[in-house]
Coordinates of C-alpha atoms in Angstrom, one line a residue:
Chain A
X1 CA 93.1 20.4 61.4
X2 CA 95.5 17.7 63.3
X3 CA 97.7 20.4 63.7
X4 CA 95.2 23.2 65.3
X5 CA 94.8 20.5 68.0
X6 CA 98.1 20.1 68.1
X7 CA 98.7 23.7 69.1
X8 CA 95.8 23.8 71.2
X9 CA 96.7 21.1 73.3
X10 CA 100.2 22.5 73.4
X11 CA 99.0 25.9 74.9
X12 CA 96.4 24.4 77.2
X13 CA 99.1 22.2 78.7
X14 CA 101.8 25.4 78.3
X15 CA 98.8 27.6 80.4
X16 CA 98.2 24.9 83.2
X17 CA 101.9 24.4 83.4
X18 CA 102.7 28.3 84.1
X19 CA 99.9 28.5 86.8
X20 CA 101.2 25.4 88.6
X21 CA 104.8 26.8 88.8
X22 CA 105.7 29.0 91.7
X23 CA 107.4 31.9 90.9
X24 CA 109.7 33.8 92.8
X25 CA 112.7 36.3 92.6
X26 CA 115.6 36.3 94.8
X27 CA 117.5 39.5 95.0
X28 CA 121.2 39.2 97.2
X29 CA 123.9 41.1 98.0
X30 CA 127.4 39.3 97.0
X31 CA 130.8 39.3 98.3
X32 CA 133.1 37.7 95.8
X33 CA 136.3 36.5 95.6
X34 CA 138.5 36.5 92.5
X35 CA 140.6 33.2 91.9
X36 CA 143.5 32.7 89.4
X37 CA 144.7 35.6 86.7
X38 CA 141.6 37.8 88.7
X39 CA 142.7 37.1 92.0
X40 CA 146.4 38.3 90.1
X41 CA 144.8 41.2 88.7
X42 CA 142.9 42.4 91.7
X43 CA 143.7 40.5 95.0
X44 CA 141.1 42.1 96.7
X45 CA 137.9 40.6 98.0
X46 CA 135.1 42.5 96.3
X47 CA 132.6 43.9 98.4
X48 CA 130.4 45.7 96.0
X49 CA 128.0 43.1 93.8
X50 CA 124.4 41.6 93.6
X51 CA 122.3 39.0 91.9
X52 CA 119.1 38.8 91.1
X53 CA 117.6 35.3 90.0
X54 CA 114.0 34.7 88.9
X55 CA 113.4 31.2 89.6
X56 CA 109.8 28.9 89.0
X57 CA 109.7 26.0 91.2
X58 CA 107.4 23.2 90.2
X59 CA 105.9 20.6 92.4
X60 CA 108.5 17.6 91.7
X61 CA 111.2 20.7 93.6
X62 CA 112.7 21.1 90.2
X63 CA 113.3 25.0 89.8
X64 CA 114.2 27.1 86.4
X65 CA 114.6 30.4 85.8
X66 CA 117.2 33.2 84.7
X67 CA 119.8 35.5 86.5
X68 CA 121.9 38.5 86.5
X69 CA 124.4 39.6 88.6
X70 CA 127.1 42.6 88.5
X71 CA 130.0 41.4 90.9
X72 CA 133.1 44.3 90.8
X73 CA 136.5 44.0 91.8
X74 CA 138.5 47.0 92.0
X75 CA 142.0 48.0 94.1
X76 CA 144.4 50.3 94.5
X77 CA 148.2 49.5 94.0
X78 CA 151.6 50.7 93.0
X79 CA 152.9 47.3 91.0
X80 CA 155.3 47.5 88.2
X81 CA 153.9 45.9 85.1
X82 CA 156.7 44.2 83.0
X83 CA 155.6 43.8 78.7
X84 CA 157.0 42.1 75.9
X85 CA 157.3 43.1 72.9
X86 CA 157.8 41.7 69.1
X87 CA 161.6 43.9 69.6
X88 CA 161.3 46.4 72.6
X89 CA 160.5 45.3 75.7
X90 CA 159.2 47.7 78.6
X91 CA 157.6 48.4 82.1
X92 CA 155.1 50.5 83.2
X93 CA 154.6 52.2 86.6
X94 CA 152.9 54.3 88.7
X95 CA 149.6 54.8 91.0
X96 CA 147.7 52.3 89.3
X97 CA 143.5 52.2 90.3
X98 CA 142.3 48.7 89.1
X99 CA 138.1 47.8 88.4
X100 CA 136.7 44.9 87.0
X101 CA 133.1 44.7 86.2
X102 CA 131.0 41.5 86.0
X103 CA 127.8 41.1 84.5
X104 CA 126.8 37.4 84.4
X105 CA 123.4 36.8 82.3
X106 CA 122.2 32.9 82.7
X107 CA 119.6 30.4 82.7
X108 CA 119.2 28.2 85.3
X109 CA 117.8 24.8 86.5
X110 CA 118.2 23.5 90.1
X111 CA 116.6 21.7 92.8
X112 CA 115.1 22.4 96.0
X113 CA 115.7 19.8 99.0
X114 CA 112.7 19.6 101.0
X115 CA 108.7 19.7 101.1
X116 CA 107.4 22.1 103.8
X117 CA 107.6 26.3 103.4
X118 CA 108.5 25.9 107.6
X119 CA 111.4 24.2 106.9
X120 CA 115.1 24.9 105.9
X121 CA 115.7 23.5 102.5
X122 CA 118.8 23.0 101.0
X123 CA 119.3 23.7 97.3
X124 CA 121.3 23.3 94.3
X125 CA 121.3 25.0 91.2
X126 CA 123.4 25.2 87.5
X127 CA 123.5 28.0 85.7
X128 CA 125.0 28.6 82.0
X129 CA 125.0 31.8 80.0
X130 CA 127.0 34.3 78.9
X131 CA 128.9 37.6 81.3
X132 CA 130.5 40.7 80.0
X133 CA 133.4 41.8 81.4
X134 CA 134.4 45.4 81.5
X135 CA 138.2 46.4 82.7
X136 CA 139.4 49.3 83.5
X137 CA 142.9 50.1 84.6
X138 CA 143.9 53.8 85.4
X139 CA 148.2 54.7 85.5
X140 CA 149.0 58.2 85.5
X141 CA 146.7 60.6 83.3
X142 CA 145.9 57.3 81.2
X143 CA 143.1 55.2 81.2
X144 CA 143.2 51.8 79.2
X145 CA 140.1 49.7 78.5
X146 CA 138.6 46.4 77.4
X147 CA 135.0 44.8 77.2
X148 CA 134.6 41.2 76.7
X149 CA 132.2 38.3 76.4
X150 CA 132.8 35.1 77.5
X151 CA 130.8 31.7 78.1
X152 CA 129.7 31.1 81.5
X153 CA 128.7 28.1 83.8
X154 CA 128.0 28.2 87.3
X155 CA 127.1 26.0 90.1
X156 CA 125.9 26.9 93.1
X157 CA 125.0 25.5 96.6
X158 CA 122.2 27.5 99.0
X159 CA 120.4 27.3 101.9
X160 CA 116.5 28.4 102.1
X161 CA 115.4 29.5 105.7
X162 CA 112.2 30.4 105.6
X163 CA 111.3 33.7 107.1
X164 CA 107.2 33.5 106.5
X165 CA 104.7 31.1 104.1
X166 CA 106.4 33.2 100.6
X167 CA 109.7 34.1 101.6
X168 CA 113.0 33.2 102.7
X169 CA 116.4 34.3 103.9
X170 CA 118.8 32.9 101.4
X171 CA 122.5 32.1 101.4
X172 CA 124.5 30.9 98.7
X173 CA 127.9 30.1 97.3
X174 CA 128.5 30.2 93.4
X175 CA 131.8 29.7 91.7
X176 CA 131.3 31.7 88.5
X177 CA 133.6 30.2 85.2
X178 CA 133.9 31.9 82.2
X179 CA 135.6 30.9 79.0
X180 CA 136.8 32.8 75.8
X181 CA 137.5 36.6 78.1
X182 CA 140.0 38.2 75.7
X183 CA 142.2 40.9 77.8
X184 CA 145.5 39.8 77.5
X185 CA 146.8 42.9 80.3
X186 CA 144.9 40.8 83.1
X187 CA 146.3 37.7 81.6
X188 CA 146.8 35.4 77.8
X189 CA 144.8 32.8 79.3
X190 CA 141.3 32.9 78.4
X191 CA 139.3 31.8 81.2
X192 CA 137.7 34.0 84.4
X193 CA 137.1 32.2 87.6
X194 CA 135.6 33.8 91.1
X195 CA 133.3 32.8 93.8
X196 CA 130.3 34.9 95.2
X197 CA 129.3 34.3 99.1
X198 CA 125.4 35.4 98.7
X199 CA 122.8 36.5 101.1
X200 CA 119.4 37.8 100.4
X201 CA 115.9 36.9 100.3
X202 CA 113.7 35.4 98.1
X203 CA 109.9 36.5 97.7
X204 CA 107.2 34.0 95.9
X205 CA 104.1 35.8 93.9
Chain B
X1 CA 91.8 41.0 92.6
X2 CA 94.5 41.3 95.7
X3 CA 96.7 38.3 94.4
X4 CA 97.1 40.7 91.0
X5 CA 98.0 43.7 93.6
X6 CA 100.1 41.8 95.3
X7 CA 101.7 40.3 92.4
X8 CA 102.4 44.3 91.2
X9 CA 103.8 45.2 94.8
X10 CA 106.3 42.5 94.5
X11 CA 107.5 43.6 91.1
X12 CA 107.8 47.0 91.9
X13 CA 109.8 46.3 95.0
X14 CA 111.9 44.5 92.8
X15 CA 112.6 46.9 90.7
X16 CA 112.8 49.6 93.0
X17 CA 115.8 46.9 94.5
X18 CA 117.3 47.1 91.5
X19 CA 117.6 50.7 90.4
X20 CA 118.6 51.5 93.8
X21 CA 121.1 48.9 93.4
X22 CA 122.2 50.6 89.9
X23 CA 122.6 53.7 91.5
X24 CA 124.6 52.8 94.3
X25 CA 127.2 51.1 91.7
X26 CA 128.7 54.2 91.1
X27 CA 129.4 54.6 94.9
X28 CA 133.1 53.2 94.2
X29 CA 135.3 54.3 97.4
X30 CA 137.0 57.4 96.6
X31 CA 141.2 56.8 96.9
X32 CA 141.5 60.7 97.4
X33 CA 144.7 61.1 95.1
X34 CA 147.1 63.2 95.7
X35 CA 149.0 64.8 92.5
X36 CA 152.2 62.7 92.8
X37 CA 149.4 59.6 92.0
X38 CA 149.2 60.6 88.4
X39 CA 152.9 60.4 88.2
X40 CA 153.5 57.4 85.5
X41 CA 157.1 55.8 84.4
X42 CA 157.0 54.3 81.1
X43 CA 160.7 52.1 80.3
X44 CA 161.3 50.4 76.9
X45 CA 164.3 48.9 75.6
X46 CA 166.0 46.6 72.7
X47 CA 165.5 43.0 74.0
X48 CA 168.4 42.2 71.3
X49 CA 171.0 44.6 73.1
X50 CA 173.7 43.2 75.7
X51 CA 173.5 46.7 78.1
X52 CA 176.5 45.4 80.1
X53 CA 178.7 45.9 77.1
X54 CA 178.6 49.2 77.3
X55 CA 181.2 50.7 79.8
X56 CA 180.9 54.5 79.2
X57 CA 178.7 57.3 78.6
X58 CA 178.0 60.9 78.2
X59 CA 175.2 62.8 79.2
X60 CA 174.6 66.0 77.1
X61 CA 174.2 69.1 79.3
X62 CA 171.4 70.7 77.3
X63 CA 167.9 69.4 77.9
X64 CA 166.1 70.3 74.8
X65 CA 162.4 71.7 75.0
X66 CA 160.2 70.0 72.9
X67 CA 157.7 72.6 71.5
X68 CA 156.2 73.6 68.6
X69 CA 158.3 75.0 65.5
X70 CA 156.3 78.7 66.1
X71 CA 155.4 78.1 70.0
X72 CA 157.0 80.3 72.5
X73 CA 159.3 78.1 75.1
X74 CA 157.3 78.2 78.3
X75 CA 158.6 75.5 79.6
X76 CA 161.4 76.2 83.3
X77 CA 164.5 75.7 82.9
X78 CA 164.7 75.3 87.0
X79 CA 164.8 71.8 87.0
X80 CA 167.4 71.1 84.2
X81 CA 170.6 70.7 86.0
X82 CA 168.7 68.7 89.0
X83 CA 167.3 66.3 86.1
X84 CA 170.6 65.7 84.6
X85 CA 172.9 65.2 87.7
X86 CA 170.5 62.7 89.2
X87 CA 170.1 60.9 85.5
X88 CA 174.2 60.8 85.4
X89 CA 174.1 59.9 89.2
X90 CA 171.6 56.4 88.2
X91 CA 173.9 55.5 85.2
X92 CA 176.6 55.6 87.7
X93 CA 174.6 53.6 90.1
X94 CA 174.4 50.7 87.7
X95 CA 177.7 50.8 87.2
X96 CA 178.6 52.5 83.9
X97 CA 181.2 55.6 84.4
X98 CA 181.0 58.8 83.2
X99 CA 183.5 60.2 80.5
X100 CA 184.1 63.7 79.4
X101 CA 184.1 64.4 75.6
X102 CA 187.7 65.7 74.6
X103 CA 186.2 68.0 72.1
X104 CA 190.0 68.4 70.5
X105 CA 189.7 64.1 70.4
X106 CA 186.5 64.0 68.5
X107 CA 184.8 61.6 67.4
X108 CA 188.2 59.5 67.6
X109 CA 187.4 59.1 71.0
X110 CA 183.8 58.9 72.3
X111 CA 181.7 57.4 75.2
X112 CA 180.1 54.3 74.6
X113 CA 176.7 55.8 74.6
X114 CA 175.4 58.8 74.9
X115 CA 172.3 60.4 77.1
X116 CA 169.7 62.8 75.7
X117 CA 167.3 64.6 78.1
X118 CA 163.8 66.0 76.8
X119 CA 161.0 67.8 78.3
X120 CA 157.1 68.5 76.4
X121 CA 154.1 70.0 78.2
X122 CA 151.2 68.8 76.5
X123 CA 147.4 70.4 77.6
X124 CA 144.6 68.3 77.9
X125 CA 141.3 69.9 77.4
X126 CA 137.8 68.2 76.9
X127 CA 134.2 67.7 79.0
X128 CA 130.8 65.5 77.6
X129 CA 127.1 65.1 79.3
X130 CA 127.0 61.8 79.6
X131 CA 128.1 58.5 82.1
X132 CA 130.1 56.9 82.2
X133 CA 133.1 59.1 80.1
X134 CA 134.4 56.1 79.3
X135 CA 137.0 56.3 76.1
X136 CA 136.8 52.8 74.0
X137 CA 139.4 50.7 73.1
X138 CA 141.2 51.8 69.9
X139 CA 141.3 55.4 71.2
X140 CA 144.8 54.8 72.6
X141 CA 145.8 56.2 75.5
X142 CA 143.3 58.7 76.9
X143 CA 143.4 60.7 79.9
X144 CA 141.5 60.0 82.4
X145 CA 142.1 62.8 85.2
X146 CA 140.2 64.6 87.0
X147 CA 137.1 62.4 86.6
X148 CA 133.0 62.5 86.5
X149 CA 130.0 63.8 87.9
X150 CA 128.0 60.6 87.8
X151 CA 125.2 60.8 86.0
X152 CA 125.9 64.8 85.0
X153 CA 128.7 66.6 83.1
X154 CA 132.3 66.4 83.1
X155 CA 135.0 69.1 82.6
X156 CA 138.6 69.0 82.6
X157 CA 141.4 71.1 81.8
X158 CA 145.0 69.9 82.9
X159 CA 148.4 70.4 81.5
X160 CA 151.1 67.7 81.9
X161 CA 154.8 67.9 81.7
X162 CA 157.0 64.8 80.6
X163 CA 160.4 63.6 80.9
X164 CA 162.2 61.9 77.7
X165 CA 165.4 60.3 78.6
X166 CA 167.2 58.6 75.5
X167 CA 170.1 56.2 76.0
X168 CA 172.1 56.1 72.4
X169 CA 174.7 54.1 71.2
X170 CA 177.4 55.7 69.6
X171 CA 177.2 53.5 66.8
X172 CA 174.1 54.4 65.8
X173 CA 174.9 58.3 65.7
X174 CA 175.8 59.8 62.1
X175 CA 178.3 62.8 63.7
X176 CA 178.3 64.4 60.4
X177 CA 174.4 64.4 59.8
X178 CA 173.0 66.0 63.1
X179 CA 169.2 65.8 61.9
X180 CA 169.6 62.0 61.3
X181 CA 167.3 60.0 63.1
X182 CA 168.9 57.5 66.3
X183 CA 166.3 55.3 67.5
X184 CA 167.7 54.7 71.5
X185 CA 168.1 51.5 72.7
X186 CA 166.4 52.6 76.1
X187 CA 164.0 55.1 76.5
X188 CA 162.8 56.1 79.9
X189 CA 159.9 58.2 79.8
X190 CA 158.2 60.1 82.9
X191 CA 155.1 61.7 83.0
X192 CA 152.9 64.1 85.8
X193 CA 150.5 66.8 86.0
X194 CA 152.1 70.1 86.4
X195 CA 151.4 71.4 89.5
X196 CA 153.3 74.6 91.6
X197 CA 153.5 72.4 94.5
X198 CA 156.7 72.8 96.2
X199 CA 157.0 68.5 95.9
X200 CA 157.8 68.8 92.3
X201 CA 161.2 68.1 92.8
X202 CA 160.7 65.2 94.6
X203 CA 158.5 63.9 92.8
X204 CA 160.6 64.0 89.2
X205 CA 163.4 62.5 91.2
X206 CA 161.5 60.0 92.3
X207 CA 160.4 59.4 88.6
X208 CA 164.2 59.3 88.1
X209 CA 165.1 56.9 90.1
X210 CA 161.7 54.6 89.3
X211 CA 162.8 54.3 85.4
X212 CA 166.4 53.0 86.6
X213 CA 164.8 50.5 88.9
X214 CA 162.0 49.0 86.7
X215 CA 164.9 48.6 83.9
X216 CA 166.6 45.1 85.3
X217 CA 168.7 45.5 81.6
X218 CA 170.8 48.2 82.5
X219 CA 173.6 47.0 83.9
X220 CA 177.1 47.7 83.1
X221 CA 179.4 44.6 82.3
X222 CA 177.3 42.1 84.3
X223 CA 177.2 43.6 87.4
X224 CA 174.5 44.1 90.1
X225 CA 174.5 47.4 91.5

């Protein structure tokens, strides 16, 4: 009996603690850049990307939510790739077409500066979660692949200007690291670090 | 009752954001490749060998047609001498010299390596209904030419012609056992879509020339060239 309370009082408070939150999904395009081995890999800003975050904010400002993004690379170039190997070693050349797909899946928590809808309010947010990374390099007739997981964590820093009472023109900078990528052609170090510029709006239900 | 509307107009336009956004992501910008671009140069060697002892070296004037025991030879013979004067012409380049075999001399008195030319044509034929057609790791090396109809069906049909050059030590040759097996100590290996293009040429002695210059190892005696 103690513990049908229990659980009734649980989802009571779970209830009234959904309808108090504010919920709202933010939806921007990205521009990112690649830093170390992807930056190597693909020195070319990529242009092509988006996230979409579904974020509640509760009344102490304190926001959570979850997010997905896709953020690809890709580039064109003619560079000789140099491989060792246990007794031969090689190179490799020729027209060489380069993509790197991102797809960063997260929680998040964050924090919203200010009170008023009217007025611009700073935020900042952590996300953590996992991204799969899918490679793709083209040379010649050949194609060579590789799909990954690895562990991500991201913080980010954003500005909310608001645009009417439930939504907002957002920007946003995120510096996305992930650990444990295993494609040793990009590089034998494990970890995946790039930076998204994002712009967008958010709408509140 | 119109907070619940609204509530569904906002999630629909989300989605709706999202599909389109899905769709557009196979809008990638479109390099227009030209044939040359599916020209590839593939360079292996012993890391144990010291290239700059060797001083000379003989490049056989046959290039041998790699076909099938029962397949009719298709493959032109119109390159052949053009292939092997500008493979002898890079080996000369990186400073090893040419020496004629003194067929009354041999093999008292050989080259210090020797040079094999090869040439296979392999066709590549396939097609699938689905997207991407992409071929998983573990597959090897798939090709990848001429591409996809998003979303649709893919077709291809291509035949590609490659290049084998085989740097041998003499060593390593058993003259008296000609089906013995010699594994070289450099392979350069060249590889395009055949094409009746008129830049053909061109574009397998530029392939030439690319497999001497992404190979820093061959270099006769020590010296730069």
């Amino acid at each position: 009996m103690r513990k049908l309370k229990v659980l009734i009082i649980a989802i009571f408070t779970l209830t009234a603690t959904t309808f108090a939150t504010d919920w709202s999904t933010n939806f921007s395009y990205n521009i990112s850049f690649g830093a170390g081995n992807i930056s190597d890999y693909i020195g070319r800003p990529s242009w092509l990307g988006f996230s979409l975050d579904f974020k509640g904010q509760e009344k102490t400002n304190l926001t959570w939510g979850f997010s997905f993004a896709w953020n690809s690379f890709y580039e064109k170039t003619g560079e000789i790739v140099y491989f060792d190997g246990d007794k031969r070693d090689g190179s490799l050349s020729g027209t060489q077409l380069r993509y790197l797909n991102v797809f960063p899946m997260m929680v998040n928590v964050g924090y919203v500066f200010g009170k008023y809808y009217s007025e611009i309010k700073p935020f900042v947010s952590a996300y953590i979660g996992t991204s799969y990374y899918s490679r793709q390099t083209d040379i010649g007739v050949y194609r060579f692949t590789n799909y990954a997981w690895g562990f991500t964590v991201a913080p980010e820093l954003g500005l909310k200007i608001p645009t009417s009472r439930t939504s907002n023109f957002v920007i946003s900078g995120r510096w996305y690291n992930t650990f444990g990528v295993d494609d040793s052609f990009i590089s034998d170090e494990t970890n995946r670090n790039y930076v998204t510029i994002n712009i967008g709006f958010d709408f509140a239900y | 009752m119109k907070r619940i509307t609204q509530f569904k107009t906002r999630i629909s336009l989300s989605v709706l954001i999202v599909l389109l956004t899905i769709g557009l992501s196979s809008c990638y910008y479109d390099y227009g490749l030209a044939t040359s671009d599916y020209d590839a140069i593939l360079t292996h060697w012993d890391k144990n060998t010291d290239f700059g002892k060797y001083k000379t070296f003989f490049v056989l004037d046959t290039v041998f047609h790699l076909i099938g025991e029962n397949d009719e030879d298709n493959i032109t013979r119109k390159y052949d001498e053009m292939i092997l004067q500008s493979i002898r012409h890079n080996f000369g380049a990186k400073g090893y010299k040419e020496m004629a075999l003194d067929t009354n001399d041999f093999p008292n008195k050989l080259p210090d390596f020797f040079v094999t030319v090869s040439i296979g044509k392999s066709t590549y034929t396939g097609g699938g209904w689905y997207y991407p057609p992409y071929w998983g790791p573990g597959w090897g090396w798939y090709p990848g030419y001429p591409g996809y109809w998003p979303g649709g069906g893919y077709y291809y049909n291509y035949e590609t012609g490659t290049i084998f050059v085989d740097f041998l030590d003499k060593n390593d040759i058993d003259f008296g056992n000609p089906d013995s097996y010699v594994q070289p100590k450099w392979s350069g290996i060249m590889e395009g879509l055949v094409s009746n293009e008129s830049s053909n040429s061109q574009r397998i002695l530029n392939g030439i020339d690319r497999m001497f210059y992404q190979s820093p190892v061959l270099v006769a005696g020590g010296e730069t060239k």
